[in-house]
Amino acid sequence: MVREILIWPDPILKQKAKPVAKVDDKVRALIKDMFETMYAAEGVGLAAPQVGILQRIIVLDTRPQQPESKPLAMINPEFVSLEGETTYTEGCLSIPGEAEDVDRAAVATVRYLDEDGQEQTLRCDGLLAIAVQHETDHLDGTVFVDHVSTLKREFIRKRMKKLKASKEQGAPASA
């Protein structure tokens, strides 16, 4: 089921997500919905808070730019190490139509539970490293515009409020 993606500055996106206590069928159903939602929105990552669920779950699929990668669901992800530096122009499904340069670690090693509740450790580079950091930020109540200047953030906030208001009125976003 495709779920509604919250638009920043929705207050839920500023809250810290809670760890998942048990990986069960309910969690797996949420993960399935998150993948469907992410694909419908043509994204490469999605965090549970973006669909209004304050649980530490992210889904990622960077195959469009990293064909060797595979779709991943990460439950309770934690960084083991962050190495190097890179700058990447990021966008976000909760901040549609916006993109800004964000400084991130070039390589991220992350420990997480998979959909079977098994602990995994994965070393990520390229877009996958960026995406896992971006989505994990969502679990801590941080969005990519928190990494840009106050002035840029305020311009984007105004545009998102206008977009949200136009959606609520059922009008086209450009109205």
mmCIF file of N, CA and C in Angstrom, residues 39-156:
data_model
loop_
_atom_site.group_PDB
_atom_site.id
_atom_site.type_symbol
_atom_site.label_atom_id
_atom_site.label_comp_id
_atom_site.label_asym_id
_atom_site.label_seq_id
_atom_site.Cartn_x
_atom_site.Cartn_y
_atom_site.Cartn_z
ATOM 1 N N TYR A 39 9.054 3.683 -4.200
ATOM 2 C CA TYR A 39 9.080 3.466 -5.648
ATOM 3 C C TYR A 39 8.051 4.348 -6.355
ATOM 4 N N ALA A 40 6.854 4.487 -5.779
ATOM 5 C CA ALA A 40 5.806 5.323 -6.385
ATOM 6 C C ALA A 40 6.257 6.780 -6.481
ATOM 7 N N ALA A 41 7.077 7.217 -5.517
ATOM 8 C CA ALA A 41 7.566 8.595 -5.497
ATOM 9 C C ALA A 41 8.907 8.737 -6.230
ATOM 10 N N GLU A 42 9.416 7.629 -6.782
ATOM 11 C CA GLU A 42 10.683 7.607 -7.517
ATOM 12 C C GLU A 42 11.863 8.066 -6.659
ATOM 13 N N GLY A 43 11.881 7.591 -5.401
ATOM 14 C CA GLY A 43 12.975 7.905 -4.495
ATOM 15 C C GLY A 43 13.958 6.755 -4.394
ATOM 16 N N VAL A 44 15.082 7.015 -3.703
ATOM 17 C CA VAL A 44 16.081 5.972 -3.465
ATOM 18 C C VAL A 44 16.141 5.600 -1.981
ATOM 19 N N GLY A 45 15.380 6.303 -1.157
ATOM 20 C CA GLY A 45 15.360 6.002 0.269
ATOM 21 C C GLY A 45 14.118 6.587 0.905
ATOM 22 N N LEU A 46 13.700 5.976 2.016
ATOM 23 C CA LEU A 46 12.540 6.450 2.765
ATOM 24 C C LEU A 46 12.687 5.974 4.205
ATOM 25 N N ALA A 47 12.379 6.866 5.141
ATOM 26 C CA ALA A 47 12.405 6.529 6.565
ATOM 27 C C ALA A 47 10.972 6.493 7.092
ATOM 28 N N ALA A 48 10.726 5.625 8.060
ATOM 29 C CA ALA A 48 9.372 5.468 8.604
ATOM 30 C C ALA A 48 8.754 6.795 9.072
ATOM 31 N N PRO A 49 9.505 7.702 9.712
ATOM 32 C CA PRO A 49 8.869 8.963 10.113
ATOM 33 C C PRO A 49 8.281 9.754 8.932
ATOM 34 N N GLN A 50 8.810 9.556 7.734
ATOM 35 C CA GLN A 50 8.286 10.265 6.564
ATOM 36 C C GLN A 50 6.875 9.817 6.197
ATOM 37 N N VAL A 51 6.476 8.640 6.673
ATOM 38 C CA VAL A 51 5.098 8.188 6.467
ATOM 39 C C VAL A 51 4.334 8.202 7.795
ATOM 40 N N GLY A 52 4.845 8.984 8.749
ATOM 41 C CA GLY A 52 4.133 9.207 10.001
ATOM 42 C C GLY A 52 4.316 8.140 11.059
ATOM 43 N N ILE A 53 5.283 7.239 10.881
ATOM 44 C CA ILE A 53 5.527 6.156 11.838
ATOM 45 C C ILE A 53 6.857 6.412 12.533
ATOM 46 N N LEU A 54 6.816 6.647 13.841
ATOM 47 C CA LEU A 54 8.039 6.975 14.576
ATOM 48 C C LEU A 54 8.757 5.709 15.057
ATOM 49 N N GLN A 55 9.212 4.918 14.089
ATOM 50 C CA GLN A 55 10.002 3.721 14.355
ATOM 51 C C GLN A 55 11.295 3.820 13.554
ATOM 52 N N ARG A 56 12.363 3.202 14.081
ATOM 53 C CA ARG A 56 13.689 3.288 13.449
ATOM 54 C C ARG A 56 13.809 2.259 12.320
ATOM 55 N N ILE A 57 13.167 2.592 11.192
ATOM 56 C CA ILE A 57 13.159 1.732 10.006
ATOM 57 C C ILE A 57 13.418 2.605 8.784
ATOM 58 N N ILE A 58 14.340 2.158 7.925
ATOM 59 C CA ILE A 58 14.577 2.834 6.653
ATOM 60 C C ILE A 58 14.598 1.793 5.541
ATOM 61 N N VAL A 59 14.235 2.241 4.335
ATOM 62 C CA VAL A 59 14.375 1.394 3.144
ATOM 63 C C VAL A 59 15.194 2.171 2.126
ATOM 64 N N LEU A 60 16.000 1.440 1.353
ATOM 65 C CA LEU A 60 16.917 2.043 0.389
ATOM 66 C C LEU A 60 16.961 1.194 -0.871
ATOM 67 N N ASP A 61 17.075 1.872 -2.020
ATOM 68 C CA ASP A 61 17.323 1.163 -3.271
ATOM 69 C C ASP A 61 18.032 2.133 -4.215
ATOM 70 N N THR A 62 19.343 1.986 -4.318
ATOM 71 C CA THR A 62 20.154 2.894 -5.138
ATOM 72 C C THR A 62 20.511 2.277 -6.497
ATOM 73 N N ARG A 63 19.811 1.206 -6.881
ATOM 74 C CA ARG A 63 20.133 0.536 -8.152
ATOM 75 C C ARG A 63 20.119 1.447 -9.379
ATOM 76 N N PRO A 64 19.264 2.494 -9.444
ATOM 77 C CA PRO A 64 19.343 3.341 -10.632
ATOM 78 C C PRO A 64 20.747 3.925 -10.859
ATOM 79 N N GLN A 65 21.485 4.207 -9.781
ATOM 80 C CA GLN A 65 22.843 4.748 -9.929
ATOM 81 C C GLN A 65 23.924 3.754 -9.516
ATOM 82 N N GLN A 66 23.547 2.719 -8.792
ATOM 83 C CA GLN A 66 24.500 1.686 -8.360
ATOM 84 C C GLN A 66 23.905 0.313 -8.694
ATOM 85 N N PRO A 67 24.014 -0.112 -9.961
ATOM 86 C CA PRO A 67 23.374 -1.359 -10.395
ATOM 87 C C PRO A 67 23.784 -2.592 -9.587
ATOM 88 N N GLU A 68 24.968 -2.549 -8.973
ATOM 89 C CA GLU A 68 25.432 -3.705 -8.188
ATOM 90 C C GLU A 68 24.751 -3.796 -6.824
ATOM 91 N N SER A 69 24.053 -2.727 -6.414
ATOM 92 C CA SER A 69 23.412 -2.739 -5.101
ATOM 93 C C SER A 69 22.087 -3.492 -5.172
ATOM 94 N N LYS A 70 21.454 -3.659 -4.028
ATOM 95 C CA LYS A 70 20.157 -4.334 -3.973
ATOM 96 C C LYS A 70 19.269 -3.585 -2.988
ATOM 97 N N PRO A 71 17.954 -3.757 -3.090
ATOM 98 C CA PRO A 71 17.066 -3.089 -2.137
ATOM 99 C C PRO A 71 17.381 -3.553 -0.710
ATOM 100 N N LEU A 72 17.360 -2.607 0.208
ATOM 101 C CA LEU A 72 17.692 -2.898 1.605
ATOM 102 C C LEU A 72 16.647 -2.315 2.545
ATOM 103 N N ALA A 73 16.288 -3.082 3.550
ATOM 104 C CA ALA A 73 15.503 -2.558 4.670
ATOM 105 C C ALA A 73 16.420 -2.641 5.881
ATOM 106 N N MET A 74 16.525 -1.547 6.619
ATOM 107 C CA MET A 74 17.366 -1.508 7.815
ATOM 108 C C MET A 74 16.503 -1.137 9.011
ATOM 109 N N ILE A 75 16.532 -1.994 10.012
ATOM 110 C CA ILE A 75 15.789 -1.771 11.250
ATOM 111 C C ILE A 75 16.806 -1.440 12.343
ATOM 112 N N ASN A 76 16.544 -0.364 13.076
ATOM 113 C CA ASN A 76 17.451 0.111 14.137
ATOM 114 C C ASN A 76 18.890 0.308 13.639
ATOM 115 N N PRO A 77 19.076 1.017 12.509
ATOM 116 C CA PRO A 77 20.445 1.201 12.005
ATOM 117 C C PRO A 77 21.289 2.054 12.949
ATOM 118 N N GLU A 78 22.558 1.662 13.081
ATOM 119 C CA GLU A 78 23.531 2.417 13.882
ATOM 120 C C GLU A 78 24.836 2.456 13.113
ATOM 121 N N PHE A 79 25.479 3.620 13.113
ATOM 122 C CA PHE A 79 26.764 3.728 12.428
ATOM 123 C C PHE A 79 27.865 3.134 13.281
ATOM 124 N N VAL A 80 28.663 2.261 12.663
ATOM 125 C CA VAL A 80 29.846 1.689 13.293
ATOM 126 C C VAL A 80 31.020 2.628 13.036
ATOM 127 N N SER A 81 31.072 3.151 11.796
ATOM 128 C CA SER A 81 32.121 4.122 11.457
ATOM 129 C C SER A 81 31.671 4.979 10.289
ATOM 130 N N LEU A 82 32.217 6.193 10.264
ATOM 131 C CA LEU A 82 32.017 7.127 9.165
ATOM 132 C C LEU A 82 33.405 7.589 8.746
ATOM 133 N N GLU A 83 33.715 7.478 7.444
ATOM 134 C CA GLU A 83 35.066 7.777 6.965
ATOM 135 C C GLU A 83 35.035 8.748 5.790
ATOM 136 N N GLY A 84 36.043 9.615 5.754
ATOM 137 C CA GLY A 84 36.207 10.528 4.630
ATOM 138 C C GLY A 84 35.120 11.584 4.586
ATOM 139 N N GLU A 85 35.175 12.380 3.532
ATOM 140 C CA GLU A 85 34.196 13.447 3.344
ATOM 141 C C GLU A 85 33.811 13.524 1.883
ATOM 142 N N THR A 86 32.553 13.875 1.651
ATOM 143 C CA THR A 86 32.075 14.119 0.295
ATOM 144 C C THR A 86 30.942 15.123 0.376
ATOM 145 N N THR A 87 30.675 15.767 -0.744
ATOM 146 C CA THR A 87 29.542 16.681 -0.842
ATOM 147 C C THR A 87 28.641 16.150 -1.942
ATOM 148 N N TYR A 88 27.349 16.093 -1.657
ATOM 149 C CA TYR A 88 26.398 15.533 -2.604
ATOM 150 C C TYR A 88 25.172 16.439 -2.648
ATOM 151 N N THR A 89 24.624 16.654 -3.830
ATOM 152 C CA THR A 89 23.408 17.447 -3.957
ATOM 153 C C THR A 89 22.226 16.541 -3.644
ATOM 154 N N GLU A 90 21.630 16.760 -2.473
ATOM 155 C CA GLU A 90 20.559 15.894 -1.982
ATOM 156 C C GLU A 90 19.189 16.513 -2.191
ATOM 157 N N GLY A 91 18.242 15.629 -2.403
ATOM 158 C CA GLY A 91 16.831 15.984 -2.414
ATOM 159 C C GLY A 91 16.150 15.112 -1.373
ATOM 160 N N CYS A 92 14.841 15.262 -1.230
ATOM 161 C CA CYS A 92 14.119 14.496 -0.210
ATOM 162 C C CYS A 92 12.662 14.378 -0.614
ATOM 163 N N LEU A 93 12.092 13.193 -0.427
ATOM 164 C CA LEU A 93 10.684 12.992 -0.759
ATOM 165 C C LEU A 93 9.765 13.849 0.108
ATOM 166 N N SER A 94 10.231 14.265 1.285
ATOM 167 C CA SER A 94 9.436 15.134 2.155
ATOM 168 C C SER A 94 9.657 16.618 1.855
ATOM 169 N N ILE A 95 10.577 16.908 0.941
ATOM 170 C CA ILE A 95 10.857 18.294 0.542
ATOM 171 C C ILE A 95 10.933 18.304 -0.988
ATOM 172 N N PRO A 96 9.794 18.015 -1.648
ATOM 173 C CA PRO A 96 9.807 17.822 -3.098
ATOM 174 C C PRO A 96 10.240 19.063 -3.868
ATOM 175 N N GLY A 97 11.019 18.812 -4.917
ATOM 176 C CA GLY A 97 11.441 19.879 -5.806
ATOM 177 C C GLY A 97 12.630 20.689 -5.320
ATOM 178 N N GLU A 98 13.177 20.327 -4.174
ATOM 179 C CA GLU A 98 14.306 21.072 -3.611
ATOM 180 C C GLU A 98 15.542 20.178 -3.603
ATOM 181 N N ALA A 99 16.713 20.787 -3.776
ATOM 182 C CA ALA A 99 17.979 20.056 -3.702
ATOM 183 C C ALA A 99 19.067 21.034 -3.285
ATOM 184 N N GLU A 100 19.912 20.586 -2.386
ATOM 185 C CA GLU A 100 21.004 21.412 -1.886
ATOM 186 C C GLU A 100 22.227 20.530 -1.647
ATOM 187 N N ASP A 101 23.418 21.139 -1.701
ATOM 188 C CA ASP A 101 24.652 20.428 -1.389
ATOM 189 C C ASP A 101 24.738 20.178 0.116
ATOM 190 N N VAL A 102 25.049 18.935 0.477
ATOM 191 C CA VAL A 102 25.197 18.546 1.876
ATOM 192 C C VAL A 102 26.531 17.801 2.019
ATOM 193 N N ASP A 103 27.276 18.136 3.070
ATOM 194 C CA ASP A 103 28.523 17.435 3.367
ATOM 195 C C ASP A 103 28.213 16.189 4.188
ATOM 196 N N ARG A 104 28.757 15.065 3.767
ATOM 197 C CA ARG A 104 28.529 13.782 4.438
ATOM 198 C C ARG A 104 29.849 13.011 4.477
ATOM 199 N N ALA A 105 29.839 11.908 5.220
ATOM 200 C CA ALA A 105 30.954 10.972 5.179
ATOM 201 C C ALA A 105 30.913 10.247 3.828
ATOM 202 N N ALA A 106 32.084 9.954 3.268
ATOM 203 C CA ALA A 106 32.158 9.272 1.972
ATOM 204 C C ALA A 106 31.849 7.780 2.099
ATOM 205 N N VAL A 107 32.194 7.201 3.251
ATOM 206 C CA VAL A 107 31.964 5.775 3.502
ATOM 207 C C VAL A 107 31.292 5.642 4.865
ATOM 208 N N ALA A 108 30.232 4.852 4.905
ATOM 209 C CA ALA A 108 29.506 4.629 6.159
ATOM 210 C C ALA A 108 29.378 3.129 6.388
ATOM 211 N N THR A 109 29.805 2.692 7.550
ATOM 212 C CA THR A 109 29.590 1.293 7.932
ATOM 213 C C THR A 109 28.462 1.294 8.954
ATOM 214 N N VAL A 110 27.432 0.507 8.669
ATOM 215 C CA VAL A 110 26.219 0.531 9.484
ATOM 216 C C VAL A 110 25.861 -0.881 9.942
ATOM 217 N N ARG A 111 25.432 -0.956 11.204
ATOM 218 C CA ARG A 111 24.944 -2.216 11.782
ATOM 219 C C ARG A 111 23.427 -2.065 11.932
ATOM 220 N N TYR A 112 22.680 -3.113 11.574
ATOM 221 C CA TYR A 112 21.221 -3.032 11.597
ATOM 222 C C TYR A 112 20.624 -4.434 11.669
ATOM 223 N N LEU A 113 19.323 -4.495 11.880
ATOM 224 C CA LEU A 113 18.594 -5.753 11.795
ATOM 225 C C LEU A 113 17.933 -5.815 10.421
ATOM 226 N N ASP A 114 17.957 -6.999 9.806
ATOM 227 C CA ASP A 114 17.264 -7.172 8.529
ATOM 228 C C ASP A 114 15.811 -7.567 8.781
ATOM 229 N N GLU A 115 15.089 -7.854 7.706
ATOM 230 C CA GLU A 115 13.660 -8.176 7.829
ATOM 231 C C GLU A 115 13.396 -9.478 8.586
ATOM 232 N N ASP A 116 14.427 -10.295 8.774
ATOM 233 C CA ASP A 116 14.288 -11.531 9.552
ATOM 234 C C ASP A 116 14.727 -11.327 11.002
ATOM 235 N N GLY A 117 15.111 -10.107 11.354
ATOM 236 C CA GLY A 117 15.561 -9.820 12.708
ATOM 237 C C GLY A 117 17.011 -10.203 12.954
ATOM 238 N N GLN A 118 17.752 -10.496 11.874
ATOM 239 C CA GLN A 118 19.155 -10.890 11.992
ATOM 240 C C GLN A 118 20.054 -9.658 11.926
ATOM 241 N N GLU A 119 21.066 -9.606 12.790
ATOM 242 C CA GLU A 119 21.994 -8.471 12.765
ATOM 243 C C GLU A 119 22.897 -8.566 11.542
ATOM 244 N N GLN A 120 23.052 -7.434 10.865
ATOM 245 C CA GLN A 120 23.895 -7.338 9.687
ATOM 246 C C GLN A 120 24.821 -6.129 9.851
ATOM 247 N N THR A 121 25.949 -6.155 9.179
ATOM 248 C CA THR A 121 26.839 -5.001 9.106
ATOM 249 C C THR A 121 27.173 -4.805 7.643
ATOM 250 N N LEU A 122 27.068 -3.558 7.182
ATOM 251 C CA LEU A 122 27.294 -3.268 5.765
ATOM 252 C C LEU A 122 28.142 -2.015 5.627
ATOM 253 N N ARG A 123 29.181 -2.118 4.783
ATOM 254 C CA ARG A 123 30.018 -0.958 4.455
ATOM 255 C C ARG A 123 29.439 -0.352 3.182
ATOM 256 N N CYS A 124 29.059 0.925 3.241
ATOM 257 C CA CYS A 124 28.392 1.595 2.127
ATOM 258 C C CYS A 124 29.278 2.702 1.572
ATOM 259 N N ASP A 125 29.283 2.839 0.242
ATOM 260 C CA ASP A 125 29.971 3.979 -0.360
ATOM 261 C C ASP A 125 29.084 4.543 -1.461
ATOM 262 N N GLY A 126 29.549 5.627 -2.093
ATOM 263 C CA GLY A 126 28.764 6.242 -3.156
ATOM 264 C C GLY A 126 27.398 6.689 -2.671
ATOM 265 N N LEU A 127 26.418 6.592 -3.565
ATOM 266 C CA LEU A 127 25.058 7.043 -3.239
ATOM 267 C C LEU A 127 24.477 6.297 -2.046
ATOM 268 N N LEU A 128 24.808 5.010 -1.906
ATOM 269 C CA LEU A 128 24.272 4.255 -0.774
ATOM 270 C C LEU A 128 24.754 4.844 0.555
ATOM 271 N N ALA A 129 26.004 5.273 0.630
ATOM 272 C CA ALA A 129 26.518 5.901 1.856
ATOM 273 C C ALA A 129 25.769 7.194 2.153
ATOM 274 N N ILE A 130 25.521 7.986 1.106
ATOM 275 C CA ILE A 130 24.775 9.242 1.267
ATOM 276 C C ILE A 130 23.352 8.935 1.739
ATOM 277 N N ALA A 131 22.697 7.999 1.047
ATOM 278 C CA ALA A 131 21.298 7.691 1.340
ATOM 279 C C ALA A 131 21.116 7.141 2.753
ATOM 280 N N VAL A 132 22.017 6.267 3.198
ATOM 281 C CA VAL A 132 21.859 5.702 4.540
ATOM 282 C C VAL A 132 22.043 6.795 5.601
ATOM 283 N N GLN A 133 22.940 7.745 5.364
ATOM 284 C CA GLN A 133 23.116 8.857 6.301
ATOM 285 C C GLN A 133 21.893 9.779 6.282
ATOM 286 N N HIS A 134 21.386 10.065 5.097
ATOM 287 C CA HIS A 134 20.209 10.928 4.933
ATOM 288 C C HIS A 134 18.999 10.322 5.643
ATOM 289 N N GLU A 135 18.748 9.032 5.393
ATOM 290 C CA GLU A 135 17.573 8.381 5.984
ATOM 291 C C GLU A 135 17.723 8.204 7.494
ATOM 292 N N THR A 136 18.937 7.913 7.955
ATOM 293 C CA THR A 136 19.166 7.776 9.397
ATOM 294 C C THR A 136 18.966 9.121 10.085
ATOM 295 N N ASP A 137 19.330 10.218 9.409
ATOM 296 C CA ASP A 137 19.027 11.547 9.953
ATOM 297 C C ASP A 137 17.536 11.676 10.262
ATOM 298 N N HIS A 138 16.689 11.192 9.338
ATOM 299 C CA HIS A 138 15.237 11.273 9.560
ATOM 300 C C HIS A 138 14.837 10.588 10.866
ATOM 301 N N LEU A 139 15.508 9.505 11.213
ATOM 302 C CA LEU A 139 15.174 8.780 12.440
ATOM 303 C C LEU A 139 15.486 9.600 13.685
ATOM 304 N N ASP A 140 16.382 10.589 13.523
ATOM 305 C CA ASP A 140 16.768 11.454 14.635
ATOM 306 C C ASP A 140 16.103 12.827 14.565
ATOM 307 N N GLY A 141 15.104 12.975 13.675
ATOM 308 C CA GLY A 141 14.391 14.240 13.576
ATOM 309 C C GLY A 141 15.123 15.310 12.798
ATOM 310 N N THR A 142 16.052 14.896 11.934
ATOM 311 C CA THR A 142 16.837 15.837 11.132
ATOM 312 C C THR A 142 16.494 15.650 9.662
ATOM 313 N N VAL A 143 16.315 16.763 8.945
ATOM 314 C CA VAL A 143 16.111 16.707 7.493
ATOM 315 C C VAL A 143 17.304 17.379 6.820
ATOM 316 N N PHE A 144 17.499 17.109 5.538
ATOM 317 C CA PHE A 144 18.727 17.595 4.893
ATOM 318 C C PHE A 144 18.859 19.106 4.942
ATOM 319 N N VAL A 145 17.759 19.839 4.991
ATOM 320 C CA VAL A 145 17.873 21.303 5.034
ATOM 321 C C VAL A 145 18.394 21.799 6.385
ATOM 322 N N ASP A 146 18.439 20.918 7.389
ATOM 323 C CA ASP A 146 19.073 21.290 8.654
ATOM 324 C C ASP A 146 20.588 21.428 8.480
ATOM 325 N N HIS A 147 21.117 20.923 7.359
ATOM 326 C CA HIS A 147 22.552 20.986 7.070
ATOM 327 C C HIS A 147 22.922 22.185 6.193
ATOM 328 N N VAL A 148 21.939 23.004 5.801
ATOM 329 C CA VAL A 148 22.230 24.161 4.941
ATOM 330 C C VAL A 148 22.055 25.456 5.733
ATOM 331 N N SER A 149 22.373 26.574 5.105
ATOM 332 C CA SER A 149 22.297 27.862 5.804
ATOM 333 C C SER A 149 20.861 28.180 6.228
ATOM 334 N N THR A 150 20.750 28.982 7.269
ATOM 335 C CA THR A 150 19.442 29.397 7.783
ATOM 336 C C THR A 150 18.630 30.089 6.697
ATOM 337 N N LEU A 151 19.264 30.933 5.910
ATOM 338 C CA LEU A 151 18.567 31.664 4.857
ATOM 339 C C LEU A 151 17.975 30.704 3.823
ATOM 340 N N LYS A 152 18.791 29.762 3.331
ATOM 341 C CA LYS A 152 18.284 28.783 2.362
ATOM 342 C C LYS A 152 17.137 27.976 2.970
ATOM 343 N N ARG A 153 17.327 27.554 4.223
ATOM 344 C CA ARG A 153 16.311 26.742 4.902
ATOM 345 C C ARG A 153 14.987 27.503 4.985
ATOM 346 N N GLU A 154 15.026 28.787 5.302
ATOM 347 C CA GLU A 154 13.794 29.580 5.427
ATOM 348 C C GLU A 154 13.098 29.755 4.078
ATOM 349 N N PHE A 155 13.860 29.958 3.007
ATOM 350 C CA PHE A 155 13.254 30.039 1.673
ATOM 351 C C PHE A 155 12.549 28.721 1.336
ATOM 352 N N ILE A 156 13.211 27.607 1.627
ATOM 353 C CA ILE A 156 12.631 26.295 1.340
ATOM 354 C C ILE A 156 11.392 26.065 2.223
#
